Amino acid sequence: MKDKEQIEIVGDNHFSSSIETPLRPNAFDKSDDEKIQSIQHHFSKIMEELGLDLTDDSLSGTPYRFAKMYVKELFYGLNPKNKPKLSVFENKYEYKKMLIEQNITIDSSCEHHFLPIVGYAHVAYIPQKKVIGLSKINRLVDYYARRPQVQERLVLQILNDLQEALGTEDVIVSVTAKHLCVSSRGIKDQSSFTTTLEYGGSFSKTDIRNEFLKIIGQEKI
Ligand SMILES: [Zn+2]
């Protein structure tokens, strides 16, 4: 166990140790329902410790609602069984230019404070032999967002999966998001936001990358 000062430093620097989300080997031995039951129990203890009266009608259902929200909504992306199938198709029309899927909603949570990270992802690729259904990109972004995250890891996880599925390095992923752990606690900066950008292949060339950045910077629909 790290000392308390070290714990705060890791949180405030948003330090991440690896591209893989750190998971226990037995992470999914329990079913979702068993997890909900256990989290419900522990969260009711937290509420009680804070001094709340769980016999009150307004509060009595909160531990269950909280547990279900964690397992089924906010953190469903931890479980590989929920990973979207990235079915790809042959690039029959031989489209060889950039395809951009932009303004994809990011609804994530910071793994250091368990507070929301909200914003947008912009993803582009240059197809070679394979193309992917557009909504699959949105689903993949949502899957990786719905787990305790750091923004740097989020873009890398999306990038790696798309590069593998599409069989090309020519992918770029950008995320611009607001971290509630920066705006509502700690430094309490309401206006700042964070952008992360990762890319490979042709996007390493400045002109190609600038074309992407110019398009995502334009007025939206
Ligand atoms: Zn945080």
mmCIF file of C-alpha atoms and ligand atoms in Angstrom:
data_model
loop_
_atom_site.group_PDB
_atom_site.id
_atom_site.type_symbol
_atom_site.label_atom_id
_atom_site.label_comp_id
_atom_site.label_asym_id
_atom_site.label_seq_id
_atom_site.Cartn_x
_atom_site.Cartn_y
_atom_site.Cartn_z
ATOM 1 C CA MET A 1 0.000 0.000 0.000
ATOM 2 C CA LYS A 2 1.423 3.361 -1.027
ATOM 3 C CA ASP A 3 1.443 6.155 1.515
ATOM 4 C CA LYS A 4 -1.320 8.762 1.256
ATOM 5 C CA GLU A 5 0.875 11.466 -0.267
ATOM 6 C CA GLN A 6 1.996 9.108 -3.030
ATOM 7 C CA ILE A 7 -1.640 8.165 -3.706
ATOM 8 C CA GLU A 8 -2.556 11.847 -4.237
ATOM 9 C CA ILE A 9 0.455 12.380 -6.537
ATOM 10 C CA VAL A 10 -0.504 9.438 -8.763
ATOM 11 C CA GLY A 11 -4.079 10.782 -8.960
ATOM 12 C CA ASP A 12 -3.218 14.386 -9.708
ATOM 13 C CA ASN A 13 -0.623 13.470 -12.339
ATOM 14 C CA HIS A 14 -3.019 11.018 -13.961
ATOM 15 C CA PHE A 15 -0.225 8.503 -14.182
ATOM 16 C CA SER A 16 -0.918 5.272 -16.057
ATOM 17 C CA SER A 17 1.332 2.229 -15.855
ATOM 18 C CA SER A 18 0.408 0.248 -18.995
ATOM 19 C CA ILE A 19 -1.713 0.216 -22.161
ATOM 20 C CA GLU A 20 -3.720 -2.713 -20.758
ATOM 21 C CA THR A 21 -6.283 -1.858 -18.118
ATOM 22 C CA PRO A 22 -4.890 -3.494 -14.966
ATOM 23 C CA LEU A 23 -7.270 -6.383 -14.230
ATOM 24 C CA ARG A 24 -7.066 -9.217 -11.729
ATOM 25 C CA PRO A 25 -6.717 -12.703 -13.313
ATOM 26 C CA ASN A 26 -10.029 -13.744 -11.751
ATOM 27 C CA ALA A 27 -11.796 -10.500 -12.731
ATOM 28 C CA PHE A 28 -14.807 -12.212 -14.288
ATOM 29 C CA ASP A 29 -15.230 -15.347 -12.201
ATOM 30 C CA LYS A 30 -18.343 -13.815 -10.669
ATOM 31 C CA SER A 31 -21.470 -13.154 -12.724
ATOM 32 C CA ASP A 32 -22.760 -9.598 -13.176
ATOM 33 C CA ASP A 33 -25.570 -10.320 -10.721
ATOM 34 C CA GLU A 34 -23.129 -11.569 -8.074
ATOM 35 C CA LYS A 35 -21.025 -8.438 -8.557
ATOM 36 C CA ILE A 36 -24.060 -6.184 -8.255
ATOM 37 C CA GLN A 37 -25.049 -7.911 -5.019
ATOM 38 C CA SER A 38 -21.573 -7.540 -3.533
ATOM 39 C CA ILE A 39 -21.085 -3.895 -4.622
ATOM 40 C CA GLN A 40 -24.549 -3.058 -3.310
ATOM 41 C CA HIS A 41 -23.523 -4.407 0.103
ATOM 42 C CA HIS A 42 -20.233 -2.503 0.191
ATOM 43 C CA PHE A 43 -21.704 0.755 -1.091
ATOM 44 C CA SER A 44 -24.412 0.687 1.561
ATOM 45 C CA LYS A 45 -21.554 0.479 4.103
ATOM 46 C CA ILE A 46 -19.914 3.564 2.556
ATOM 47 C CA MET A 47 -23.203 5.466 2.735
ATOM 48 C CA GLU A 48 -23.720 4.407 6.349
ATOM 49 C CA GLU A 49 -20.165 5.430 7.202
ATOM 50 C CA LEU A 50 -20.906 8.867 5.766
ATOM 51 C CA GLY A 51 -23.786 9.063 8.211
ATOM 52 C CA LEU A 52 -26.710 8.498 5.837
ATOM 53 C CA ASP A 53 -29.901 6.816 7.002
ATOM 54 C CA LEU A 54 -30.586 3.965 4.601
ATOM 55 C CA THR A 55 -34.046 3.358 6.011
ATOM 56 C CA ASP A 56 -35.141 6.620 4.363
ATOM 57 C CA ASP A 57 -37.317 5.914 1.310
ATOM 58 C CA SER A 58 -35.239 8.179 -0.914
ATOM 59 C CA LEU A 59 -31.942 6.453 -0.021
ATOM 60 C CA SER A 60 -32.912 2.824 0.497
ATOM 61 C CA GLY A 61 -32.616 1.874 -3.187
ATOM 62 C CA THR A 62 -29.417 3.831 -3.838
ATOM 63 C CA PRO A 63 -26.888 1.025 -3.134
ATOM 64 C CA TYR A 64 -28.641 -1.232 -5.669
ATOM 65 C CA ARG A 65 -28.976 1.549 -8.269
ATOM 66 C CA PHE A 66 -25.315 2.440 -7.772
ATOM 67 C CA ALA A 67 -24.116 -1.176 -8.099
ATOM 68 C CA LYS A 68 -26.203 -1.846 -11.213
ATOM 69 C CA MET A 69 -25.005 1.394 -12.830
ATOM 70 C CA TYR A 70 -21.357 0.456 -12.200
ATOM 71 C CA VAL A 71 -21.579 -3.088 -13.558
ATOM 72 C CA LYS A 72 -24.067 -2.649 -16.415
ATOM 73 C CA GLU A 73 -23.473 0.918 -17.602
ATOM 74 C CA LEU A 74 -20.442 2.914 -16.492
ATOM 75 C CA PHE A 75 -18.034 -0.048 -16.443
ATOM 76 C CA TYR A 76 -19.557 -2.606 -18.809
ATOM 77 C CA GLY A 77 -16.458 -2.144 -20.972
ATOM 78 C CA LEU A 78 -14.250 -3.924 -18.440
ATOM 79 C CA ASN A 79 -15.667 -7.279 -19.438
ATOM 80 C CA PRO A 80 -14.262 -8.695 -22.716
ATOM 81 C CA LYS A 81 -17.558 -10.485 -23.335
ATOM 82 C CA ASN A 82 -19.076 -7.041 -24.022
ATOM 83 C CA LYS A 83 -16.508 -6.139 -26.653
ATOM 84 C CA PRO A 84 -18.165 -5.298 -29.996
ATOM 85 C CA LYS A 85 -17.345 -7.578 -32.915
ATOM 86 C CA LEU A 86 -15.286 -5.527 -35.355
ATOM 87 C CA SER A 87 -16.563 -7.086 -38.558
ATOM 88 C CA VAL A 88 -14.724 -5.718 -41.579
ATOM 89 C CA PHE A 89 -15.576 -5.868 -45.270
ATOM 90 C CA GLU A 90 -13.600 -6.007 -48.455
ATOM 91 C CA ASN A 91 -12.875 -2.516 -49.792
ATOM 92 C CA LYS A 92 -14.753 -3.195 -53.046
ATOM 93 C CA TYR A 93 -15.188 0.439 -54.092
ATOM 94 C CA GLU A 94 -11.459 0.944 -53.581
ATOM 95 C CA TYR A 95 -11.905 4.081 -51.516
ATOM 96 C CA LYS A 96 -8.313 4.986 -50.699
ATOM 97 C CA LYS A 97 -8.627 8.346 -48.965
ATOM 98 C CA MET A 98 -9.200 9.323 -45.387
ATOM 99 C CA LEU A 99 -12.464 8.352 -43.683
ATOM 100 C CA ILE A 100 -13.255 10.296 -40.528
ATOM 101 C CA GLU A 101 -15.801 9.411 -37.871
ATOM 102 C CA GLN A 102 -16.045 12.498 -35.712
ATOM 103 C CA ASN A 103 -17.850 13.789 -32.616
ATOM 104 C CA ILE A 104 -18.181 10.340 -31.097
ATOM 105 C CA THR A 105 -19.460 10.799 -27.556
ATOM 106 C CA ILE A 106 -17.002 9.968 -24.787
ATOM 107 C CA ASP A 107 -18.664 9.055 -21.514
ATOM 108 C CA SER A 108 -15.877 7.686 -19.374
ATOM 109 C CA SER A 109 -14.569 7.769 -15.820
ATOM 110 C CA CYS A 110 -11.172 8.645 -14.424
ATOM 111 C CA GLU A 111 -9.570 5.639 -12.748
ATOM 112 C CA HIS A 112 -7.906 7.769 -10.074
ATOM 113 C CA HIS A 113 -11.038 9.452 -8.722
ATOM 114 C CA PHE A 114 -13.945 7.571 -10.349
ATOM 115 C CA LEU A 115 -15.344 10.858 -11.632
ATOM 116 C CA PRO A 116 -16.688 11.448 -15.164
ATOM 117 C CA ILE A 117 -14.567 12.195 -18.230
ATOM 118 C CA VAL A 118 -16.871 13.650 -20.900
ATOM 119 C CA GLY A 119 -16.082 14.786 -24.405
ATOM 120 C CA TYR A 120 -15.603 13.636 -27.974
ATOM 121 C CA ALA A 121 -13.463 11.265 -29.968
ATOM 122 C CA HIS A 122 -12.490 11.727 -33.601
ATOM 123 C CA VAL A 123 -11.214 8.680 -35.440
ATOM 124 C CA ALA A 124 -9.891 8.362 -38.987
ATOM 125 C CA TYR A 125 -8.317 5.699 -41.135
ATOM 126 C CA ILE A 126 -7.095 5.268 -44.672
ATOM 127 C CA PRO A 127 -8.488 1.981 -45.977
ATOM 128 C CA GLN A 128 -6.375 -0.570 -47.746
ATOM 129 C CA LYS A 129 -8.014 -3.970 -48.309
ATOM 130 C CA LYS A 130 -10.588 -3.683 -45.541
ATOM 131 C CA VAL A 131 -13.297 -1.245 -44.446
ATOM 132 C CA ILE A 132 -15.363 -1.251 -41.288
ATOM 133 C CA GLY A 133 -19.014 -0.387 -40.572
ATOM 134 C CA LEU A 134 -19.110 3.181 -39.251
ATOM 135 C CA SER A 135 -21.129 2.406 -36.126
ATOM 136 C CA LYS A 136 -18.511 -0.208 -35.155
ATOM 137 C CA ILE A 137 -16.066 2.640 -34.563
ATOM 138 C CA ASN A 138 -18.572 4.347 -32.219
ATOM 139 C CA ARG A 139 -19.190 1.048 -30.411
ATOM 140 C CA LEU A 140 -15.477 0.386 -29.944
ATOM 141 C CA VAL A 141 -14.914 3.899 -28.571
ATOM 142 C CA ASP A 142 -17.813 3.453 -26.143
ATOM 143 C CA TYR A 143 -16.559 0.019 -25.054
ATOM 144 C CA TYR A 144 -13.121 1.308 -24.078
ATOM 145 C CA ALA A 145 -14.581 4.485 -22.540
ATOM 146 C CA ARG A 146 -16.864 2.511 -20.243
ATOM 147 C CA ARG A 147 -14.225 1.457 -17.787
ATOM 148 C CA PRO A 148 -12.089 3.292 -15.265
ATOM 149 C CA GLN A 149 -9.673 5.067 -17.606
ATOM 150 C CA VAL A 150 -6.843 7.456 -18.208
ATOM 151 C CA GLN A 151 -7.270 9.419 -21.421
ATOM 152 C CA GLU A 152 -3.854 8.485 -22.836
ATOM 153 C CA ARG A 153 -4.616 4.783 -22.514
ATOM 154 C CA LEU A 154 -8.089 5.223 -23.997
ATOM 155 C CA VAL A 155 -6.758 6.555 -27.333
ATOM 156 C CA LEU A 156 -4.078 3.831 -27.488
ATOM 157 C CA GLN A 157 -6.554 1.021 -26.861
ATOM 158 C CA ILE A 158 -8.891 2.283 -29.599
ATOM 159 C CA LEU A 159 -5.982 2.824 -32.014
ATOM 160 C CA ASN A 160 -4.478 -0.652 -31.500
ATOM 161 C CA ASP A 161 -7.759 -2.479 -32.008
ATOM 162 C CA LEU A 162 -8.623 -0.561 -35.156
ATOM 163 C CA GLN A 163 -5.152 -1.042 -36.643
ATOM 164 C CA GLU A 164 -5.448 -4.771 -36.041
ATOM 165 C CA ALA A 165 -9.009 -5.107 -37.381
ATOM 166 C CA LEU A 166 -8.327 -2.995 -40.474
ATOM 167 C CA GLY A 167 -4.919 -4.511 -41.206
ATOM 168 C CA THR A 168 -3.281 -1.113 -41.542
ATOM 169 C CA GLU A 169 -1.211 1.263 -39.434
ATOM 170 C CA ASP A 170 -2.973 4.224 -41.053
ATOM 171 C CA VAL A 171 -5.270 5.108 -38.151
ATOM 172 C CA ILE A 172 -5.527 8.219 -35.992
ATOM 173 C CA VAL A 173 -7.504 8.686 -32.779
ATOM 174 C CA SER A 174 -8.062 11.989 -31.017
ATOM 175 C CA VAL A 175 -9.997 12.543 -27.800
ATOM 176 C CA THR A 176 -10.905 15.922 -26.335
ATOM 177 C CA ALA A 177 -12.526 15.698 -22.937
ATOM 178 C CA LYS A 178 -13.306 17.425 -19.704
ATOM 179 C CA HIS A 179 -12.263 15.702 -16.492
ATOM 180 C CA LEU A 180 -14.543 16.336 -13.527
ATOM 181 C CA CYS A 181 -11.670 15.477 -11.193
ATOM 182 C CA VAL A 182 -9.953 18.610 -12.524
ATOM 183 C CA SER A 183 -13.049 20.846 -12.579
ATOM 184 C CA SER A 184 -14.867 19.877 -9.383
ATOM 185 C CA ARG A 185 -12.081 18.922 -6.979
ATOM 186 C CA GLY A 186 -8.330 19.499 -6.593
ATOM 187 C CA ILE A 187 -7.354 22.487 -8.775
ATOM 188 C CA LYS A 188 -11.089 23.138 -9.531
ATOM 189 C CA ASP A 189 -10.412 24.490 -13.018
ATOM 190 C CA GLN A 190 -13.796 24.768 -14.734
ATOM 191 C CA SER A 191 -12.594 25.762 -18.192
ATOM 192 C CA SER A 192 -9.669 23.490 -19.073
ATOM 193 C CA PHE A 193 -9.993 20.344 -21.133
ATOM 194 C CA THR A 194 -7.576 17.680 -22.323
ATOM 195 C CA THR A 195 -6.708 16.482 -25.821
ATOM 196 C CA THR A 196 -4.839 13.282 -26.603
ATOM 197 C CA LEU A 197 -3.764 12.156 -30.043
ATOM 198 C CA GLU A 198 -2.251 8.879 -31.169
ATOM 199 C CA TYR A 199 -1.570 7.716 -34.715
ATOM 200 C CA GLY A 200 0.463 5.449 -36.931
ATOM 201 C CA GLY A 201 1.452 4.884 -40.562
ATOM 202 C CA SER A 202 0.574 7.703 -42.988
ATOM 203 C CA PHE A 203 -0.685 9.905 -40.160
ATOM 204 C CA SER A 204 2.929 10.313 -39.056
ATOM 205 C CA LYS A 205 3.284 12.604 -42.095
ATOM 206 C CA THR A 206 2.536 16.197 -41.123
ATOM 207 C CA ASP A 207 0.409 17.029 -44.178
ATOM 208 C CA ILE A 208 -1.845 13.986 -43.764
ATOM 209 C CA ARG A 209 -2.234 14.646 -40.059
ATOM 210 C CA ASN A 210 -2.973 18.317 -40.728
ATOM 211 C CA GLU A 211 -5.713 17.362 -43.192
ATOM 212 C CA PHE A 212 -7.370 15.352 -40.401
ATOM 213 C CA LEU A 213 -6.920 18.146 -37.851
ATOM 214 C CA LYS A 214 -8.326 20.734 -40.269
ATOM 215 C CA ILE A 215 -11.467 18.680 -40.915
ATOM 216 C CA ILE A 216 -12.157 17.938 -37.245
ATOM 217 C CA GLY A 217 -11.616 21.643 -36.455
ATOM 218 C CA GLN A 218 -14.305 22.736 -38.928
ATOM 219 C CA GLU A 219 -17.852 23.762 -38.105
ATOM 220 C CA LYS A 220 -19.896 20.711 -37.210
ATOM 221 C CA ILE A 221 -23.177 19.616 -38.791
HETATM 222 ZN ZN ZN B 1 -8.906 11.923 -11.873
#
